[in-house]
Coordinates of C-alpha atoms in Angstrom, one line a residue:
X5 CA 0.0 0.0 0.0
X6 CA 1.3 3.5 -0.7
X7 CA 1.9 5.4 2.3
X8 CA -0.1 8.9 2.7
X9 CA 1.0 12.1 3.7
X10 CA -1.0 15.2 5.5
X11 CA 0.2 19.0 5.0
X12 CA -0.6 20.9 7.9
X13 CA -0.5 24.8 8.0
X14 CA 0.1 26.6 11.4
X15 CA 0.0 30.2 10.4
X16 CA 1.3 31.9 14.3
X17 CA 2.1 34.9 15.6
X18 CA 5.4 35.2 15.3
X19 CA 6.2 32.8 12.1
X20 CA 4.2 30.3 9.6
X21 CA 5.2 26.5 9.9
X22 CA 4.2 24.0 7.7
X23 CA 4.7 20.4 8.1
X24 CA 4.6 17.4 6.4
X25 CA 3.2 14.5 8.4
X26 CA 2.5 10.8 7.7
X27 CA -1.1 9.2 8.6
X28 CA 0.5 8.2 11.7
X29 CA 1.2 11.7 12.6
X30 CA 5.0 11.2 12.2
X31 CA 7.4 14.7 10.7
X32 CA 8.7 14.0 7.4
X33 CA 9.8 17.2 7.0
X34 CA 9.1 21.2 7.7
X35 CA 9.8 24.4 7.5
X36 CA 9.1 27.7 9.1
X37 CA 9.2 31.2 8.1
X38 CA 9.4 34.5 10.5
X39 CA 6.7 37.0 10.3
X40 CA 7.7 40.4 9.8
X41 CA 7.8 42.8 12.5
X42 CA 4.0 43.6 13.8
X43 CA 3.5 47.7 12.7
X44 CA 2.5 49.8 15.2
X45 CA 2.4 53.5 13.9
X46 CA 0.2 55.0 17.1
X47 CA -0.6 53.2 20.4
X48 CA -3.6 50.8 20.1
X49 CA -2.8 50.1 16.7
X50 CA -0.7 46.6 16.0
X51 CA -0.8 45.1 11.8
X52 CA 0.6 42.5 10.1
X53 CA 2.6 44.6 7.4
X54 CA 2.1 43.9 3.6
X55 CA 0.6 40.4 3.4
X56 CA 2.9 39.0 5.8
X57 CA 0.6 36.7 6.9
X58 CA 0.0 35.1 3.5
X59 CA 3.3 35.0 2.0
X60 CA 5.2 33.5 5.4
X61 CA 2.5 30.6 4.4
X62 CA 3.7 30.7 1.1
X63 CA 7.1 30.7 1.8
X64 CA 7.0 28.0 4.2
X65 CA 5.9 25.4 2.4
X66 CA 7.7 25.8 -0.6
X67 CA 10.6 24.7 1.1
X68 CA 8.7 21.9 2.9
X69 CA 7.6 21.3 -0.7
X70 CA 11.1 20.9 -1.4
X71 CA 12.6 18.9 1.3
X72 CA 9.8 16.6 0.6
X73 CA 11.3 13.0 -0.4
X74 CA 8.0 11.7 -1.4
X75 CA 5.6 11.9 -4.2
X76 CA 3.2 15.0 -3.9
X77 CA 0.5 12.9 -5.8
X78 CA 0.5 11.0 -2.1
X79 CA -0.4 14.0 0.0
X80 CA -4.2 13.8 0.5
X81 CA -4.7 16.9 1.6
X82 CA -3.7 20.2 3.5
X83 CA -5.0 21.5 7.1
X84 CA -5.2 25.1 7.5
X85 CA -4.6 26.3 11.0
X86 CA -4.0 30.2 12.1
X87 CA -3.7 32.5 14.7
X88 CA -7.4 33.7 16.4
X89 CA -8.8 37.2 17.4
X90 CA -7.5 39.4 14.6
X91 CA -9.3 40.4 11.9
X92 CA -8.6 41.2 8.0
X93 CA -10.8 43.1 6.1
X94 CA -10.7 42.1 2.1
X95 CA -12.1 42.8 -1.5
X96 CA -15.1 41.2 -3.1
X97 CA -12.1 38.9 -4.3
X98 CA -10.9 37.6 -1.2
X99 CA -7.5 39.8 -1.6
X100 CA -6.7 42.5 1.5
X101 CA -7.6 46.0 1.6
X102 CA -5.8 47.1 4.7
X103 CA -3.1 45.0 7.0
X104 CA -4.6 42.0 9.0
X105 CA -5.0 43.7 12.6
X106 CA -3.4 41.7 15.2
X107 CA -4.9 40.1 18.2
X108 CA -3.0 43.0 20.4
X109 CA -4.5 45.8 18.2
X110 CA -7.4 47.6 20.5
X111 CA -9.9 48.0 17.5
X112 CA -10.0 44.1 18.1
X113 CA -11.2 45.0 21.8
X114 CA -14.9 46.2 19.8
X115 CA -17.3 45.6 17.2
X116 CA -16.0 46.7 14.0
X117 CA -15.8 50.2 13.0
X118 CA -16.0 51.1 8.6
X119 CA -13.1 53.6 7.7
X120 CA -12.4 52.1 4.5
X121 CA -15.3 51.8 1.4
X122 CA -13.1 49.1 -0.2
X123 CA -13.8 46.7 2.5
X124 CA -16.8 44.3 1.2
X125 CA -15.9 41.4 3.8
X126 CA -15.1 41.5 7.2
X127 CA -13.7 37.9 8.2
X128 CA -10.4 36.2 10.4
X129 CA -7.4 35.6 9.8
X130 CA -8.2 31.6 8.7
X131 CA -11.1 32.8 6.7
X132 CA -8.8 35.0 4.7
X133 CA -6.0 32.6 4.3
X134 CA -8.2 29.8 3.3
X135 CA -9.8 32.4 0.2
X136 CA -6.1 32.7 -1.0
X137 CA -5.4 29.0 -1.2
X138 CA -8.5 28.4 -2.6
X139 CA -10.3 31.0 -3.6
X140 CA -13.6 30.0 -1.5
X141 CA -14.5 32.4 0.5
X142 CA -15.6 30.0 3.4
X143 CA -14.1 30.2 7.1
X144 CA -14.4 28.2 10.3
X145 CA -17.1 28.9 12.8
X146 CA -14.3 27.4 15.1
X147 CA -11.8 30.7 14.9
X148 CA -14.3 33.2 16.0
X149 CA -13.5 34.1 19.3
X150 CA -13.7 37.5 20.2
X151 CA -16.0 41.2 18.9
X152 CA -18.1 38.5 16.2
X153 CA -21.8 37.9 16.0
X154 CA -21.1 34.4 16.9
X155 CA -23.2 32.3 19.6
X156 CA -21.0 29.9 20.9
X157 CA -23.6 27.6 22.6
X158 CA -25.3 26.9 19.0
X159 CA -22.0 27.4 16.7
X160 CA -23.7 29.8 14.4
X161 CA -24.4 33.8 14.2
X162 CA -26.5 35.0 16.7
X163 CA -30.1 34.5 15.3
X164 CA -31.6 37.6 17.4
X165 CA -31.3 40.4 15.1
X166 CA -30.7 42.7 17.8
X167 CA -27.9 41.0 19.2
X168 CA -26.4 40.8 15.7
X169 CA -26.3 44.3 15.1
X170 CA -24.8 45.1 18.0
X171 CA -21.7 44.0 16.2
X172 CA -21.7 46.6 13.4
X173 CA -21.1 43.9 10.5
X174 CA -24.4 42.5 8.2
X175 CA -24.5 39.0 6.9
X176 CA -23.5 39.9 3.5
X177 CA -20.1 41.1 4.9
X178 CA -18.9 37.7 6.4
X179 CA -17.7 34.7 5.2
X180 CA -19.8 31.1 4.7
X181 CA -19.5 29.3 7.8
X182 CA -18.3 25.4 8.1
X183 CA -17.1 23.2 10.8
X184 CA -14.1 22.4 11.7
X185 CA -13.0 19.5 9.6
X186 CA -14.6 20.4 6.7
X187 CA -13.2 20.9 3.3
X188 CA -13.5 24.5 2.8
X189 CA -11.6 24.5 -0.9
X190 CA -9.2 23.2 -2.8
X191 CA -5.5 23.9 -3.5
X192 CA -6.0 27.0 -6.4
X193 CA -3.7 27.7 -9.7
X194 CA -1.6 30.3 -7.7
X195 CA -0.8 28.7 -4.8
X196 CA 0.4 25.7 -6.1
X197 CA 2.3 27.7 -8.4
X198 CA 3.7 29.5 -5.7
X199 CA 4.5 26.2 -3.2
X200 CA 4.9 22.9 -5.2
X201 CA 1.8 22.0 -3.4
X202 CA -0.6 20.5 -6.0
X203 CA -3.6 22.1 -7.1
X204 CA -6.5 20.8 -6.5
X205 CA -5.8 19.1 -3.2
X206 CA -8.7 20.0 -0.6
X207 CA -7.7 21.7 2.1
X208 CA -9.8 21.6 5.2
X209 CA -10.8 23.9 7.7
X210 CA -9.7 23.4 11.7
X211 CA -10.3 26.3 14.5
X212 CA -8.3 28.3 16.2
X213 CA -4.7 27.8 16.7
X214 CA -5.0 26.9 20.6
X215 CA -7.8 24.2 19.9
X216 CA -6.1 22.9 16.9
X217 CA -3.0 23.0 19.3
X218 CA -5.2 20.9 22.2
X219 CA -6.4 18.6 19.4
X220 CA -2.6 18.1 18.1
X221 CA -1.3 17.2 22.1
X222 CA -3.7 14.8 22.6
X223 CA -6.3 16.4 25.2
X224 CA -9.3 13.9 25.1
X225 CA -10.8 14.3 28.3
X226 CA -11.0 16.8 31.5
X227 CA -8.3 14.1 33.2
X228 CA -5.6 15.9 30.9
X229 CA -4.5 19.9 30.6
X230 CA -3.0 21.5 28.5
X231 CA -0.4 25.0 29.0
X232 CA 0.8 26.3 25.4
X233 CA 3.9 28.1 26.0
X234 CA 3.6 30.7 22.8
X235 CA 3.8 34.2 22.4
X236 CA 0.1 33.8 24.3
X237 CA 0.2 31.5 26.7
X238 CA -3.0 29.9 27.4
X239 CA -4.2 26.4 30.0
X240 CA -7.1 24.2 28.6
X241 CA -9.1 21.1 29.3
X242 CA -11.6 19.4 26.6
X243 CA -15.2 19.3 27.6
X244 CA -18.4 18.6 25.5
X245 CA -21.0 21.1 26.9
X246 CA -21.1 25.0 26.6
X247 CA -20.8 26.7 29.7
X248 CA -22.5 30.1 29.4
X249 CA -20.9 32.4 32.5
X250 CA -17.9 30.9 34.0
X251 CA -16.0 33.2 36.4
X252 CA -12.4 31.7 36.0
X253 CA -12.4 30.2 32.6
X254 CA -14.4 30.6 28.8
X255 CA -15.7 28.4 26.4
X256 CA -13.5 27.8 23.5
X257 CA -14.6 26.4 20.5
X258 CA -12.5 22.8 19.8
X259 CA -11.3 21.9 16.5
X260 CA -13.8 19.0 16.7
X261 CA -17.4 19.9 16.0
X262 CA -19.9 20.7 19.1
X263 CA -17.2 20.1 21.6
X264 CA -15.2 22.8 23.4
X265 CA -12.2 24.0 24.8
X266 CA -12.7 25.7 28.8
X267 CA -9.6 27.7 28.6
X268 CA -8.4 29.3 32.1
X269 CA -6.6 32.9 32.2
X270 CA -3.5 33.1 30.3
X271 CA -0.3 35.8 29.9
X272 CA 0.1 38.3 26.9
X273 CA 3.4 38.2 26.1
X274 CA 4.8 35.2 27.2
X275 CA 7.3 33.7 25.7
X276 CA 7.9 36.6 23.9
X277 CA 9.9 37.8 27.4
X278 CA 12.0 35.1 27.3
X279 CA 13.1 36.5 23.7
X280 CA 13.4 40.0 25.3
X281 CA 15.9 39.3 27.8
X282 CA 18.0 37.0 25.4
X283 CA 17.6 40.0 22.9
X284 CA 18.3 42.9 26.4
X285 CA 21.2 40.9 27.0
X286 CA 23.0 40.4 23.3
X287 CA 26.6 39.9 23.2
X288 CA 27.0 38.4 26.7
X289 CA 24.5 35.8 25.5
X290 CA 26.1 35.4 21.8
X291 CA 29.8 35.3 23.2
X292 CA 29.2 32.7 26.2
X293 CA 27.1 30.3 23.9
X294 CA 29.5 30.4 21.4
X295 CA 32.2 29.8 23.8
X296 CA 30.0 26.9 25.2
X297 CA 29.5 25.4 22.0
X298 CA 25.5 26.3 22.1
X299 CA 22.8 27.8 21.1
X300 CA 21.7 30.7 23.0
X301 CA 18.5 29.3 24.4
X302 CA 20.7 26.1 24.8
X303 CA 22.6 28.7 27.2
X304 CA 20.4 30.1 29.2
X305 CA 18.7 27.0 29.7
X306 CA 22.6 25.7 30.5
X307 CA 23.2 28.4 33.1
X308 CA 19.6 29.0 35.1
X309 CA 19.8 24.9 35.8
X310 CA 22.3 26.0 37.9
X311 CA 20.4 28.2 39.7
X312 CA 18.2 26.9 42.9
X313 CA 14.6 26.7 42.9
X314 CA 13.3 29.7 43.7
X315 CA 16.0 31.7 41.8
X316 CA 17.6 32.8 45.7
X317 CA 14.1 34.8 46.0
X318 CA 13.6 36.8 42.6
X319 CA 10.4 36.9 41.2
X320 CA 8.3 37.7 37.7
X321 CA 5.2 39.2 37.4
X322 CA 4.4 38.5 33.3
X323 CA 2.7 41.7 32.4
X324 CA 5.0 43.3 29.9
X325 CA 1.7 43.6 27.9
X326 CA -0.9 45.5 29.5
X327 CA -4.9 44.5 28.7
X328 CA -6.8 47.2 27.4
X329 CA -9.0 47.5 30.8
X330 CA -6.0 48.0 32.5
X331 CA -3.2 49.9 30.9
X332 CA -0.9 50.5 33.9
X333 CA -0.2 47.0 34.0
X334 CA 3.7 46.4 33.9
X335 CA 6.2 43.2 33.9
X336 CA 8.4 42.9 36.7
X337 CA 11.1 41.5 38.6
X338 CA 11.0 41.2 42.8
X339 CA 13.5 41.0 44.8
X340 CA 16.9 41.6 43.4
X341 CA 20.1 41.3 45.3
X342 CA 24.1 40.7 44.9
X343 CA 23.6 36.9 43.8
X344 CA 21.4 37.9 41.0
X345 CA 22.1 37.8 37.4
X346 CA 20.6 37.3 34.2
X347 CA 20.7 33.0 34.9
X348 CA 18.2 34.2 37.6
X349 CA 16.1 36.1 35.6
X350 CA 15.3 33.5 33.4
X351 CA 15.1 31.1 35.8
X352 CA 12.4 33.3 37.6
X353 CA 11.0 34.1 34.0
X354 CA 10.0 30.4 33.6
X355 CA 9.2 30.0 37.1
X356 CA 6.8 33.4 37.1
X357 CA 4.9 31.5 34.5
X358 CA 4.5 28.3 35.8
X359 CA 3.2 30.0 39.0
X360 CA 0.6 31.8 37.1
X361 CA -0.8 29.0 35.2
X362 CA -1.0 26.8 38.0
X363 CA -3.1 29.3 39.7
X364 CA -4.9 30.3 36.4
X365 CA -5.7 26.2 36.1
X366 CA -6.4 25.3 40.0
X367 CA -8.9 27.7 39.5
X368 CA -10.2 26.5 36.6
X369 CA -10.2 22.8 38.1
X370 CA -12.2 24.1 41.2
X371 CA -14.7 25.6 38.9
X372 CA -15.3 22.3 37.0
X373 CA -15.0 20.4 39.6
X374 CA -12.5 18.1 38.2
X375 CA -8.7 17.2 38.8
X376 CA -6.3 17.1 36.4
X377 CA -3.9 14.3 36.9
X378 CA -1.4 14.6 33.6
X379 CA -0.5 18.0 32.1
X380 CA 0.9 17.8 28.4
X381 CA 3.2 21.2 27.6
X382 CA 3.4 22.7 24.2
X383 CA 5.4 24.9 22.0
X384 CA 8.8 26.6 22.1
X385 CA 9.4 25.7 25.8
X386 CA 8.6 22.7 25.5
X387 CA 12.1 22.0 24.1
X388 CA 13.6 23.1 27.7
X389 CA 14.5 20.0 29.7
X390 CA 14.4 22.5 32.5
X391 CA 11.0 24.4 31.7
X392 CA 9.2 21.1 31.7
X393 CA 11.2 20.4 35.2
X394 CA 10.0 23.3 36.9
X395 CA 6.5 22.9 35.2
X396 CA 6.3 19.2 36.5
X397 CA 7.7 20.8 40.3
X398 CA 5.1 23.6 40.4
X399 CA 1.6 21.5 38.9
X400 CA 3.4 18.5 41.3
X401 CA 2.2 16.0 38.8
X402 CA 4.1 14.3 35.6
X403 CA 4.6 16.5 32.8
X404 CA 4.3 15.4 29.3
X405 CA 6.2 16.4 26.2
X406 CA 5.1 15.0 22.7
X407 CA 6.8 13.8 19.9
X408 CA 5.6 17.0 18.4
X409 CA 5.9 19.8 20.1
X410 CA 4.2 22.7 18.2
X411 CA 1.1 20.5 18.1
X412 CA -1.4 23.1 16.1
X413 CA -0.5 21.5 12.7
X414 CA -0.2 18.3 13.9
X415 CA -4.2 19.0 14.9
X416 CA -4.4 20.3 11.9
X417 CA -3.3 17.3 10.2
X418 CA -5.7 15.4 12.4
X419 CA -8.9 17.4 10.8
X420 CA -7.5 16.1 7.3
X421 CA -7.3 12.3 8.9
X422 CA -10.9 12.3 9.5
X423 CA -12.0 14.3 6.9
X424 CA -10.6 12.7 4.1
X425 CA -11.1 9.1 5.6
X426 CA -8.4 7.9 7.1
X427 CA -9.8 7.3 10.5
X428 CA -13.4 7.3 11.4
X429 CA -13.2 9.6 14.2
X430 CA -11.2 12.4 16.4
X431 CA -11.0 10.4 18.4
X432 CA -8.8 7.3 16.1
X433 CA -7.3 9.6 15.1
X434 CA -5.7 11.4 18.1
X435 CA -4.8 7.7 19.1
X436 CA -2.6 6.6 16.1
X437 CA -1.1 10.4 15.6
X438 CA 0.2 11.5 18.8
X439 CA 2.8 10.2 20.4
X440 CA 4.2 11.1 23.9
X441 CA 8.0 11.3 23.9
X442 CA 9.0 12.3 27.6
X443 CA 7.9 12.0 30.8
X444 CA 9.0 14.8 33.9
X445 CA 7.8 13.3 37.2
X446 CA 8.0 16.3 40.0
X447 CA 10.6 16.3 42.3
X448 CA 9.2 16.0 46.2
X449 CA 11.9 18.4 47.5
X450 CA 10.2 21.4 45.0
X451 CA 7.0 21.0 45.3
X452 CA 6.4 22.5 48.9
X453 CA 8.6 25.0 48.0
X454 CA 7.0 26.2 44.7
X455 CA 3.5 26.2 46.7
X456 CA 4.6 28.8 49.0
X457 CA 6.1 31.0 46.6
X458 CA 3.6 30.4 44.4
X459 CA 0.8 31.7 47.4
X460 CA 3.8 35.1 47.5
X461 CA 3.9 35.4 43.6
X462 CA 0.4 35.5 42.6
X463 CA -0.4 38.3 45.6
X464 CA 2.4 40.5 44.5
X465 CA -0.5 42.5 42.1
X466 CA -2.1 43.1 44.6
X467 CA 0.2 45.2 46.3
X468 CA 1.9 47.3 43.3
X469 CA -1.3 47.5 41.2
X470 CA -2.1 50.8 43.2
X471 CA 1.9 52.3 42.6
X472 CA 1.1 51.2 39.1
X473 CA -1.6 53.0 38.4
X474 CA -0.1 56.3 40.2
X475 CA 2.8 56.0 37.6
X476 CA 0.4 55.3 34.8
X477 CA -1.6 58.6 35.6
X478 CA 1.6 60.5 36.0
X479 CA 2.9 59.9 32.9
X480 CA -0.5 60.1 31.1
X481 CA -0.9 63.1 32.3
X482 CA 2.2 64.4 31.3
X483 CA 2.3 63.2 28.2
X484 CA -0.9 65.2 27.2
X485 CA 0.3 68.3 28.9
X486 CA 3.2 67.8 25.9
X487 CA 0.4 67.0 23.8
X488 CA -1.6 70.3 24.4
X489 CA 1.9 72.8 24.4

């Protein structure tokens, strides 16, 4: 028999991967492409220049295309996964009138406002994508979280007008709706041109990139969590009913259909600090890694393993991105002294966000009702040996790492599975194509440990939200006495 290959699409915030798998969820080969810088001309205001988002896709997988070994006539069919809560605004032909506005952009914090008379469809970002590689203007119902006209509970627009309206778009302006797993179009003249990929392929709709991401890591039932270490950081558990007013969670759609993702409090910004310090610290990183025969995350990760628990008493509060509702919100470090040094201040970087998301998820659990006993941990720090450690020490149960790591196209690649027949269900599926890889069992001497500072850490707001917001007014003030002169 002639083995089968998936192409999954995982268009992020920070780059576009795309990855060949085999029908048992195995990499043959990838590639990745960094998105440009975000554009922000005035505050409030954060864009995708050009058609970043697009051509990083593009990109991507023509040189997966290339390091492919196989024969493309065996790829069955592509998965199109991207990032949620933006929104792109495009022709009657699908093509963009204005930059896709990021999920950080404050126009994405309200219904949607006309400046522009070009604009005939208002629609996400895996609506727009899936136009260009097809030319079908269909979209997910499954990506649209956030200022849409979209009723969760029922997975379709809200059918009282009045409600509807409230969110400044008519019907005629949006994109057809289908499910996730659904083929939404097939492979169009240009972008196989462009990719190698062959036209004519169907390419199927997923969700969101955190539920294709839960779907890819293998979450099945409420027994298993879920922390995605990306540029968001977010905690899920699976469930299969819509709950309507939580207090310390929301109801995400999954990239299944009529089945949901409760998703606990997460931090803006997250991983993205860990690139800020590396990037604060330049040459002193560059020259010891080289000198160490590493990378530079291989470095830090090298040097903060040598750090105690508890980083000798620093702690990180993970607000280097404010909310809207609260703009004096600022990242910190706690607690500095003669023994610190930048070793520390990663260390207390990875343990700042393991503290939050164990309280974000306790919560969460409470809430439900329910215990998680296994947590899986995804993305970039997933690759740490000592991330997962300090995870695994501060949830004090095993902590998984999967085969593959940035799971959102491997979920991706799951949608195809079922939708073009492979496996009969999500469910088949998720059992033949992911595959755990390691195992971090907490170690008994932490865990008390990270339970008391973790009781310190997440009161620290608390006390400096008050100073904060004093600072905030100052400057705010000031700034619009400049304004004004």
């Amino acid at each position: 028999m002639t083995k089968k290959y998936i192409l999954g699409i995982d268009g992020g915030s920070q780059s576009s991967k795309v990855v060949i798998f085999d029908t048992d969820g195995r990499v043959v080969c990838e590639a990745s492409q960094a998105l440009e810088p975000l554009y922000t001309p005035e505050p409030g205001v954060v864009e995708h220049p050009h058609d970043d988002l697009y051509d990083s896709i593009v990109a991507a997988a023509s040189r997966a295309m290339q390091a492919f070994q196989g024969d493309p006539a065996d790829i069955i069919g592509v998965g199109l996964c991207s990032i949620r809560c933006c929104r792109a605004l495009t022709r009657a032909d699908g093509t963009l009138v204005e930059p896709v506005q990021s999920w950080m952009d404050e126009r994405l914090s309200k219904p949607y406002e006309p400046t522009n008379d070009d604009v005939v469809h208002v629609t996400t970002t895996s609506g727009y994508l899936m136009g260009r590689l097809t030319g079908e203007l269909t979209d997910t119902i499954a990506n649209y979280i956030g200022p849409w006209p979209m009723d969760v509970g029922t997975w379709d627009w809200f059918s009282d007008q009045e409600t509807f309206d409230k969110y400044n778009v008519s019907r005629s302006m949006l994109y057809r709706l289908q499910m996730p797993g659904d083929v939404g179009g097939f492979v169009n003249e240009q972008f196989a041109a462009s990719t190698g990929i062959p036209q004519g392929l169907p390419v199927v709709h997923t969700a969101n990139d955190k539920a294709a991401e839960a779907l890819g890591a293998g979450l099945r039932d409420e027994t298993t969590g879920l922390v995605s270490l990306g540029t968001y950081i977010a905690g899920m558990i699976v469930g299969k009913e819509f709950v309507a007013e939580p207090t310390s969670f929301f109801s995400n759609f999954a990239s299944e259909p009529h089945r949901y993702i409760y998703e606990c409090g997460g931090i803006r910004r997250g991983m993205w600090t860990v690139s800020w310090l590396r990037n604060l610290l330049g040459r002193e990183i560059t020259d010891g890694a080289a000198a160490a025969g590493m990378t530079g995350d291989d470095f830090l990760n090298a040097v903060a393993s040598d750090v105690p628990a508890g980083s000798d008493g620093l702690l990180c509060v993970l607000d280097w991105l404010a909310p809207p509702t609260k703009p004096y919100k600022k990242g910190m470090f706690l607690g500095f002294d003669e023994r610190h040094g930048y070793a520390h201040m990663y260390r207390s970087i990875l343990e700042g966000i393991a503290f939050t998301m164990k309280q974000n998820m306790v919560n969460m659990e409470e809430e439900r009702g329910i215990t998680i006993d296994t947590l899986v941990v995804s993305g970039g720090g997933s690759y740490s040996d000592l991330c997962m450690q300090i995870f695994a020490d501060v949830f004090g149960i095993p902590v998984v790492r999967n085969e593959v790591r940035n799971a959102a196209g491997l979920g991706a690649a799951i949608c195809v599975a079922v939708a073009c027949g492979v496996y009969p269900t999500f469910d088949d599926a998720s059992s033949r194509m992911v595959h755990r890889e390691d195992t971090f069992q907490p170690n008994v001497e932490n865990i008390d440990l990270y339970t008391q500072l973790r009781a310190v850490s997440v009161d620290i707001t608390a006390q400096t939200d008050a100073i904060l917001q004093r600072t905030h007014r100052i400057l705010h003030d000031r700034k619009g006495a400049i304004a004004h002169v």
